[in-house]
PDB file of C-alpha atoms and ligand atoms in Angstrom:
ATOM      1  CA  UNK A 349     139.212  38.639  77.802  1.00  0.00           C
ATOM      2  CA  UNK A 350     140.182  41.098  75.065  1.00  0.00           C
ATOM      3  CA  UNK A 351     138.520  44.493  75.360  1.00  0.00           C
ATOM      4  CA  UNK A 352     137.119  44.363  71.814  1.00  0.00           C
ATOM      5  CA  UNK A 353     135.532  40.974  72.545  1.00  0.00           C
ATOM      6  CA  UNK A 354     134.081  42.254  75.818  1.00  0.00           C
ATOM      7  CA  UNK A 355     132.441  45.189  74.049  1.00  0.00           C
ATOM      8  CA  UNK A 356     131.234  43.181  71.051  1.00  0.00           C
ATOM      9  CA  UNK A 357     129.784  40.422  73.252  1.00  0.00           C
ATOM     10  CA  UNK A 358     128.015  43.068  75.301  1.00  0.00           C
ATOM     11  CA  UNK A 359     126.215  44.376  72.227  1.00  0.00           C
ATOM     12  CA  UNK A 360     128.080  47.665  71.808  1.00  0.00           C
ATOM     13  CA  UNK A 361     128.791  46.868  68.157  1.00  0.00           C
ATOM     14  CA  UNK A 362     130.508  44.465  65.823  1.00  0.00           C
ATOM     15  CA  UNK A 363     134.136  43.628  66.414  1.00  0.00           C
ATOM     16  CA  UNK A 364     135.246  46.152  63.757  1.00  0.00           C
ATOM     17  CA  UNK A 365     132.972  48.893  65.142  1.00  0.00           C
ATOM     18  CA  UNK A 366     134.239  48.454  68.701  1.00  0.00           C
ATOM     19  CA  UNK A 367     137.858  48.441  67.511  1.00  0.00           C
ATOM     20  CA  UNK A 368     137.216  51.877  66.030  1.00  0.00           C
ATOM     21  CA  UNK A 369     135.533  53.113  69.213  1.00  0.00           C
ATOM     22  CA  UNK A 370     138.560  51.970  71.208  1.00  0.00           C
ATOM     23  CA  UNK A 371     140.953  53.708  68.790  1.00  0.00           C
ATOM     24  CA  UNK A 372     138.820  56.856  69.061  1.00  0.00           C
ATOM     25  CA  UNK A 373     139.473  56.792  72.847  1.00  0.00           C
ATOM     26  CA  UNK A 374     135.800  56.435  73.739  1.00  0.00           C
ATOM     27  CA  UNK A 375     136.367  53.463  76.021  1.00  0.00           C
ATOM     28  CA  UNK A 376     137.666  53.506  79.597  1.00  0.00           C
ATOM     29  CA  UNK A 377     138.628  50.641  81.862  1.00  0.00           C
ATOM     30  CA  UNK A 378     138.670  51.431  85.584  1.00  0.00           C
ATOM     31  CA  UNK A 379     138.626  55.138  84.827  1.00  0.00           C
ATOM     32  CA  UNK A 380     141.502  55.135  82.308  1.00  0.00           C
ATOM     33  CA  UNK A 381     141.152  55.521  78.549  1.00  0.00           C
ATOM     34  CA  UNK A 382     142.364  52.372  76.834  1.00  0.00           C
ATOM     35  CA  UNK A 383     143.216  52.622  73.150  1.00  0.00           C
ATOM     36  CA  UNK A 384     144.404  49.089  72.505  1.00  0.00           C
ATOM     37  CA  UNK A 385     141.725  46.616  71.423  1.00  0.00           C
ATOM     38  CA  UNK A 386     143.760  43.677  72.716  1.00  0.00           C
ATOM     39  CA  UNK A 387     143.802  45.108  76.257  1.00  0.00           C
ATOM     40  CA  UNK A 388     142.944  42.364  78.704  1.00  0.00           C
ATOM     41  CA  UNK A 389     139.801  42.920  80.774  1.00  0.00           C
ATOM     42  CA  UNK A 390     138.750  40.903  83.797  1.00  0.00           C
ATOM     43  CA  UNK A 391     135.011  40.714  83.242  1.00  0.00           C
ATOM     44  CA  UNK A 392     134.447  39.714  86.879  1.00  0.00           C
ATOM     45  CA  UNK A 393     135.759  42.972  88.342  1.00  0.00           C
ATOM     46  CA  UNK A 394     136.895  45.594  85.823  1.00  0.00           C
ATOM     47  CA  UNK A 395     134.575  48.530  85.151  1.00  0.00           C
ATOM     48  CA  UNK A 396     134.287  49.275  81.444  1.00  0.00           C
ATOM     49  CA  UNK A 397     132.761  52.535  80.210  1.00  0.00           C
ATOM     50  CA  UNK A 398     131.818  53.469  76.679  1.00  0.00           C
ATOM     51  CA  UNK A 399     131.171  57.210  76.294  1.00  0.00           C
ATOM     52  CA  UNK A 400     131.198  57.247  80.100  1.00  0.00           C
ATOM     53  CA  UNK A 401     128.308  54.803  80.423  1.00  0.00           C
ATOM     54  CA  UNK A 402     129.003  51.446  82.031  1.00  0.00           C
ATOM     55  CA  UNK A 403     128.981  48.389  79.792  1.00  0.00           C
ATOM     56  CA  UNK A 404     128.150  45.345  81.878  1.00  0.00           C
ATOM     57  CA  UNK A 405     129.372  42.025  80.576  1.00  0.00           C
ATOM     58  CA  UNK A 406     126.905  39.271  80.014  1.00  0.00           C
ATOM     59  CA  UNK A 407     127.858  35.913  78.664  1.00  0.00           C
ATOM     60  CA  UNK A 408     124.392  34.481  78.317  1.00  0.00           C
ATOM     61  CA  UNK A 409     121.160  36.042  77.129  1.00  0.00           C
ATOM     62  CA  UNK A 410     117.656  34.727  77.729  1.00  0.00           C
ATOM     63  CA  UNK A 411     114.897  36.303  75.694  1.00  0.00           C
ATOM     64  CA  UNK A 412     111.219  35.442  75.782  1.00  0.00           C
ATOM     65  CA  UNK A 413     109.505  36.051  72.451  1.00  0.00           C
ATOM     66  CA  UNK A 414     105.797  35.983  71.695  1.00  0.00           C
ATOM     67  CA  UNK A 415     106.279  34.335  68.339  1.00  0.00           C
ATOM     68  CA  UNK A 416     104.025  35.432  65.478  1.00  0.00           C
ATOM     69  CA  UNK A 417     102.811  33.105  62.746  1.00  0.00           C
ATOM     70  CA  UNK A 418     104.931  32.887  59.603  1.00  0.00           C
ATOM     71  CA  UNK A 419     108.302  32.575  61.348  1.00  0.00           C
ATOM     72  CA  UNK A 420     110.307  29.406  61.647  1.00  0.00           C
ATOM     73  CA  UNK A 421     111.908  28.374  64.951  1.00  0.00           C
ATOM     74  CA  UNK A 422     115.439  28.348  63.585  1.00  0.00           C
ATOM     75  CA  UNK A 423     118.284  30.721  62.862  1.00  0.00           C
ATOM     76  CA  UNK A 424     118.269  30.072  59.127  1.00  0.00           C
ATOM     77  CA  UNK A 425     115.704  28.712  56.690  1.00  0.00           C
ATOM     78  CA  UNK A 426     115.149  28.588  52.947  1.00  0.00           C
ATOM     79  CA  UNK A 427     111.417  29.236  52.978  1.00  0.00           C
ATOM     80  CA  UNK A 428     110.312  31.259  56.003  1.00  0.00           C
ATOM     81  CA  UNK A 429     112.022  34.048  57.909  1.00  0.00           C
ATOM     82  CA  UNK A 430     113.726  32.730  61.046  1.00  0.00           C
ATOM     83  CA  UNK A 431     112.516  33.964  64.442  1.00  0.00           C
ATOM     84  CA  UNK A 432     115.933  35.537  65.027  1.00  0.00           C
ATOM     85  CA  UNK A 433     114.997  38.127  62.349  1.00  0.00           C
ATOM     86  CA  UNK A 434     112.545  39.502  64.923  1.00  0.00           C
ATOM     87  CA  UNK A 435     115.364  40.435  67.329  1.00  0.00           C
ATOM     88  CA  UNK A 436     117.886  42.358  65.222  1.00  0.00           C
ATOM     89  CA  UNK A 437     119.316  44.173  68.245  1.00  0.00           C
ATOM     90  CA  UNK A 438     120.486  40.821  69.662  1.00  0.00           C
ATOM     91  CA  UNK A 439     122.250  39.655  66.499  1.00  0.00           C
ATOM     92  CA  UNK A 440     125.599  39.988  68.282  1.00  0.00           C
ATOM     93  CA  UNK A 441     124.540  37.405  70.884  1.00  0.00           C
ATOM     94  CA  UNK A 442     124.003  34.523  68.418  1.00  0.00           C
ATOM     95  CA  UNK A 443     120.714  33.494  69.974  1.00  0.00           C
ATOM     96  CA  UNK A 444     118.863  30.373  68.937  1.00  0.00           C
ATOM     97  CA  UNK A 445     115.402  29.117  69.849  1.00  0.00           C
ATOM     98  CA  UNK A 446     114.994  26.543  72.605  1.00  0.00           C
ATOM     99  CA  UNK A 447     112.915  23.880  70.893  1.00  0.00           C
ATOM    100  CA  UNK A 448     110.420  24.511  68.137  1.00  0.00           C
ATOM    101  CA  UNK A 449     107.031  25.984  67.526  1.00  0.00           C
ATOM    102  CA  UNK A 450     105.465  25.294  64.140  1.00  0.00           C
ATOM    103  CA  UNK A 451     105.438  28.110  61.585  1.00  0.00           C
ATOM    104  CA  UNK A 452     101.704  28.627  62.184  1.00  0.00           C
ATOM    105  CA  UNK A 453     101.953  28.417  65.991  1.00  0.00           C
ATOM    106  CA  UNK A 454     102.175  31.584  68.070  1.00  0.00           C
ATOM    107  CA  UNK A 455     103.355  32.180  71.596  1.00  0.00           C
ATOM    108  CA  UNK A 456     106.103  31.623  74.128  1.00  0.00           C
ATOM    109  CA  UNK A 457     109.468  30.846  72.605  1.00  0.00           C
ATOM    110  CA  UNK A 458     112.663  31.174  74.587  1.00  0.00           C
ATOM    111  CA  UNK A 459     115.835  32.211  72.793  1.00  0.00           C
ATOM    112  CA  UNK A 460     119.272  31.965  74.316  1.00  0.00           C
ATOM    113  CA  UNK A 461     122.937  31.506  73.523  1.00  0.00           C
ATOM    114  CA  UNK A 462     123.355  29.132  76.465  1.00  0.00           C
ATOM    115  CA  UNK A 463     123.637  25.784  74.708  1.00  0.00           C
ATOM    116  CA  UNK A 464     123.803  23.745  77.911  1.00  0.00           C
ATOM    117  CA  UNK A 465     120.601  25.204  79.264  1.00  0.00           C
ATOM    118  CA  UNK A 466     118.807  24.865  75.911  1.00  0.00           C
ATOM    119  CA  UNK A 467     119.876  21.257  75.705  1.00  0.00           C
ATOM    120  CA  UNK A 468     118.534  20.542  79.174  1.00  0.00           C
ATOM    121  CA  UNK A 469     115.237  22.327  78.634  1.00  0.00           C
ATOM    122  CA  UNK A 470     114.459  20.315  75.532  1.00  0.00           C
ATOM    123  CA  UNK A 471     115.740  17.053  76.901  1.00  0.00           C
ATOM    124  CA  UNK A 472     112.894  14.555  77.460  1.00  0.00           C
ATOM    125  CA  UNK A 473     114.336  13.946  80.943  1.00  0.00           C
ATOM    126  CA  UNK A 474     113.396  17.378  82.270  1.00  0.00           C
ATOM    127  CA  UNK A 475     109.653  17.441  81.505  1.00  0.00           C
ATOM    128  CA  UNK A 476     109.379  21.193  81.104  1.00  0.00           C
ATOM    129  CA  UNK A 477     105.751  22.428  81.229  1.00  0.00           C
ATOM    130  CA  UNK A 478     104.261  23.861  78.055  1.00  0.00           C
ATOM    131  CA  UNK A 479     100.776  25.359  78.154  1.00  0.00           C
ATOM    132  CA  UNK A 480      98.867  25.595  74.867  1.00  0.00           C
ATOM    133  CA  UNK A 481      95.635  27.327  73.913  1.00  0.00           C
ATOM    134  CA  UNK A 482      94.029  25.205  71.260  1.00  0.00           C
ATOM    135  CA  UNK A 483      91.155  25.969  68.892  1.00  0.00           C
ATOM    136  CA  UNK A 484      89.808  23.000  66.971  1.00  0.00           C
ATOM    137  CA  UNK A 485      87.338  22.235  64.185  1.00  0.00           C
ATOM    138  CA  UNK A 486      85.123  19.713  66.017  1.00  0.00           C
ATOM    139  CA  UNK A 487      83.482  19.495  69.402  1.00  0.00           C
ATOM    140  CA  UNK A 488      85.985  18.253  71.955  1.00  0.00           C
ATOM    141  CA  UNK A 489      84.576  15.111  73.614  1.00  0.00           C
ATOM    142  CA  UNK A 490      84.579  15.191  77.428  1.00  0.00           C
ATOM    143  CA  UNK A 491      86.359  11.841  77.659  1.00  0.00           C
ATOM    144  CA  UNK A 492      89.438  13.289  75.946  1.00  0.00           C
ATOM    145  CA  UNK A 493      90.430  14.722  79.341  1.00  0.00           C
ATOM    146  CA  UNK A 494      90.785  11.227  80.760  1.00  0.00           C
ATOM    147  CA  UNK A 495      92.353   9.828  77.595  1.00  0.00           C
ATOM    148  CA  UNK A 496      95.048  12.527  77.441  1.00  0.00           C
ATOM    149  CA  UNK A 497      95.663  12.040  81.159  1.00  0.00           C
ATOM    150  CA  UNK A 498      96.351   8.349  80.644  1.00  0.00           C
ATOM    151  CA  UNK A 499      98.503   8.957  77.579  1.00  0.00           C
ATOM    152  CA  UNK A 500      97.915   7.925  73.993  1.00  0.00           C
ATOM    153  CA  UNK A 501      99.975   5.972  71.534  1.00  0.00           C
ATOM    154  CA  UNK A 502     101.876   8.392  69.318  1.00  0.00           C
ATOM    155  CA  UNK A 503     105.136   7.793  67.517  1.00  0.00           C
ATOM    156  CA  UNK A 504     105.002   4.186  68.735  1.00  0.00           C
ATOM    157  CA  UNK A 505     105.098   5.174  72.384  1.00  0.00           C
ATOM    158  CA  UNK A 506     102.733   6.409  75.049  1.00  0.00           C
ATOM    159  CA  UNK A 507     102.576  10.174  75.570  1.00  0.00           C
ATOM    160  CA  UNK A 508     103.202  11.405  79.112  1.00  0.00           C
ATOM    161  CA  UNK A 509     100.087  12.353  81.112  1.00  0.00           C
ATOM    162  CA  UNK A 510      98.785  15.647  79.739  1.00  0.00           C
ATOM    163  CA  UNK A 511      96.298  18.031  81.332  1.00  0.00           C
ATOM    164  CA  UNK A 512      93.391  18.982  79.112  1.00  0.00           C
ATOM    165  CA  UNK A 513      91.008  21.692  80.275  1.00  0.00           C
ATOM    166  CA  UNK A 514      88.015  22.047  78.011  1.00  0.00           C
ATOM    167  CA  UNK A 515      87.010  25.709  77.826  1.00  0.00           C
ATOM    168  CA  UNK A 516      84.066  25.239  75.466  1.00  0.00           C
ATOM    169  CA  UNK A 517      83.121  23.028  72.495  1.00  0.00           C
ATOM    170  CA  UNK A 518      85.976  24.202  70.295  1.00  0.00           C
ATOM    171  CA  UNK A 519      88.546  25.599  72.714  1.00  0.00           C
ATOM    172  CA  UNK A 520      90.811  24.001  75.269  1.00  0.00           C
ATOM    173  CA  UNK A 521      93.982  24.481  77.232  1.00  0.00           C
ATOM    174  CA  UNK A 522      96.454  21.649  77.056  1.00  0.00           C
ATOM    175  CA  UNK A 523      99.500  21.343  79.299  1.00  0.00           C
ATOM    176  CA  UNK A 524     102.219  19.012  78.093  1.00  0.00           C
ATOM    177  CA  UNK A 525     105.274  17.930  80.013  1.00  0.00           C
ATOM    178  CA  UNK A 526     107.153  16.848  76.923  1.00  0.00           C
ATOM    179  CA  UNK A 527     107.585  18.238  73.421  1.00  0.00           C
ATOM    180  CA  UNK A 528     107.466  15.853  70.520  1.00  0.00           C
ATOM    181  CA  UNK A 529     107.191  16.880  66.900  1.00  0.00           C
ATOM    182  CA  UNK A 530     103.745  18.415  66.153  1.00  0.00           C
ATOM    183  CA  UNK A 531     102.598  16.824  69.394  1.00  0.00           C
ATOM    184  CA  UNK A 532      99.462  18.869  70.063  1.00  0.00           C
ATOM    185  CA  UNK A 533      98.205  18.628  66.483  1.00  0.00           C
ATOM    186  CA  UNK A 534      98.905  14.922  66.360  1.00  0.00           C
ATOM    187  CA  UNK A 535      97.235  14.220  69.690  1.00  0.00           C
ATOM    188  CA  UNK A 536      93.977  15.797  68.489  1.00  0.00           C
ATOM    189  CA  UNK A 537      94.304  14.372  64.982  1.00  0.00           C
ATOM    190  CA  UNK A 538      94.348  10.911  66.481  1.00  0.00           C
ATOM    191  CA  UNK A 539      90.674  11.584  67.349  1.00  0.00           C
ATOM    192  CA  UNK A 540      89.958  13.100  63.943  1.00  0.00           C
ATOM    193  CA  UNK A 541      90.039  16.624  65.318  1.00  0.00           C
ATOM    194  CA  UNK A 542      92.056  19.283  63.502  1.00  0.00           C
ATOM    195  CA  UNK A 543      93.824  22.054  65.357  1.00  0.00           C
ATOM    196  CA  UNK A 544      92.816  25.354  63.791  1.00  0.00           C
ATOM    197  CA  UNK A 545      94.972  27.692  65.868  1.00  0.00           C
ATOM    198  CA  UNK A 546      97.634  26.956  68.414  1.00  0.00           C
ATOM    199  CA  UNK A 547      99.126  29.413  70.863  1.00  0.00           C
ATOM    200  CA  UNK A 548     101.660  28.546  73.544  1.00  0.00           C
ATOM    201  CA  UNK A 549     100.766  30.639  76.583  1.00  0.00           C
ATOM    202  CA  UNK A 550     103.719  29.551  78.664  1.00  0.00           C
ATOM    203  CA  UNK A 551     106.959  27.631  78.449  1.00  0.00           C
ATOM    204  CA  UNK A 552     108.827  26.500  81.583  1.00  0.00           C
ATOM    205  CA  UNK A 553     106.699  28.854  83.681  1.00  0.00           C
ATOM    206  CA  UNK A 554     107.428  31.830  81.402  1.00  0.00           C
ATOM    207  CA  UNK A 555     104.193  33.398  80.263  1.00  0.00           C
ATOM    208  CA  UNK A 556     103.747  35.716  77.290  1.00  0.00           C
ATOM    209  CA  UNK A 557     100.626  37.221  78.848  1.00  0.00           C
ATOM    210  CA  UNK A 558     102.118  40.726  78.864  1.00  0.00           C
ATOM    211  CA  UNK A 559     103.793  40.576  75.472  1.00  0.00           C
ATOM    212  CA  UNK A 560     101.982  41.431  72.258  1.00  0.00           C
ATOM    213  CA  UNK A 561     102.547  39.023  69.384  1.00  0.00           C
ATOM    214  CA  UNK A 562     105.995  39.779  67.944  1.00  0.00           C
ATOM    215  CA  UNK A 563     107.201  41.426  71.152  1.00  0.00           C
ATOM    216  CA  UNK A 564     110.022  40.094  73.299  1.00  0.00           C
ATOM    217  CA  UNK A 565     111.839  40.849  76.512  1.00  0.00           C
ATOM    218  CA  UNK A 566     114.874  39.719  78.451  1.00  0.00           C
ATOM    219  CA  UNK A 567     114.087  37.482  81.390  1.00  0.00           C
ATOM    220  CA  UNK A 568     114.311  39.075  84.820  1.00  0.00           C
ATOM    221  CA  UNK A 569     117.149  37.862  87.022  1.00  0.00           C
ATOM    222  CA  UNK A 570     114.631  35.920  89.137  1.00  0.00           C
ATOM    223  CA  UNK A 571     113.303  34.191  86.043  1.00  0.00           C
ATOM    224  CA  UNK A 572     116.864  33.422  84.943  1.00  0.00           C
ATOM    225  CA  UNK A 573     117.677  31.934  88.328  1.00  0.00           C
ATOM    226  CA  UNK A 574     114.497  29.886  88.300  1.00  0.00           C
ATOM    227  CA  UNK A 575     115.295  28.581  84.834  1.00  0.00           C
ATOM    228  CA  UNK A 576     118.878  27.746  85.657  1.00  0.00           C
ATOM    229  CA  UNK A 577     117.731  26.006  88.832  1.00  0.00           C
ATOM    230  CA  UNK A 578     115.282  24.124  86.677  1.00  0.00           C
ATOM    231  CA  UNK A 579     118.127  22.342  84.912  1.00  0.00           C
TER     232      UNK A 579
HETATM  233  N1  LIG B1914     102.560  20.955  69.086  1.00  0.00           N
HETATM  234  C1  LIG B1914     102.300  21.212  67.797  1.00  0.00           C
HETATM  235  O1  LIG B1914     101.604  20.464  67.140  1.00  0.00           O
HETATM  236  N2  LIG B1914     102.824  22.330  67.238  1.00  0.00           N
HETATM  237  C2  LIG B1914     103.582  23.221  67.917  1.00  0.00           C
HETATM  238  O2  LIG B1914     104.019  24.237  67.358  1.00  0.00           O
HETATM  239  C3  LIG B1914     103.850  22.945  69.269  1.00  0.00           C
HETATM  240  C4  LIG B1914     103.321  21.798  69.824  1.00  0.00           C
END
């Protein structure tokens, strides 16, 4: 891989910035200054330093965001700011959200540049767990637990068994193993109940418990492995 690509993909700077850094002799490969941006680096074994600090190569990024309201789960939109605006330092990585949360929904949203993994995680075949905290405008009837467990007719097909835990009259936790358009809101609406606030506590086992709304973090290597094994 070209040295300028290695540095740009690692987040050191844009392609034109890293070209200048290379020309300015601030980059070393295996201990030697390299001043040609087309120098070929083996990302599996070469040691690249920028200002004498190692730059590790990473092809894929996995970021867990606690999405605030008012942001759209996309990379571009005409009306609302896209969630990627919340992670300016990762612009170089071309991240995109894995699946969607509504503009008014908060909580766990994974962003990555690994298209294969994203595709698998949102594929109906993989039944990734999604845990939602739901606040509603009417008392939640007890029998909804059983009804959601059996599945209800939405979009002309039966929803997969969902786990509803009623916390109190107006609050519940709902775990879905699928992710259809506006699924939580539509499941409650079917019983004339409106969702007032919706927060996704966890996606694919990744919890936003320790992230304030708007905060994000890279997954740990264990989480990455778990996710990739989850394919
Ligand atoms: N279900 C919804 O209705 N909205 C979301 O944002 C996620 C799940």
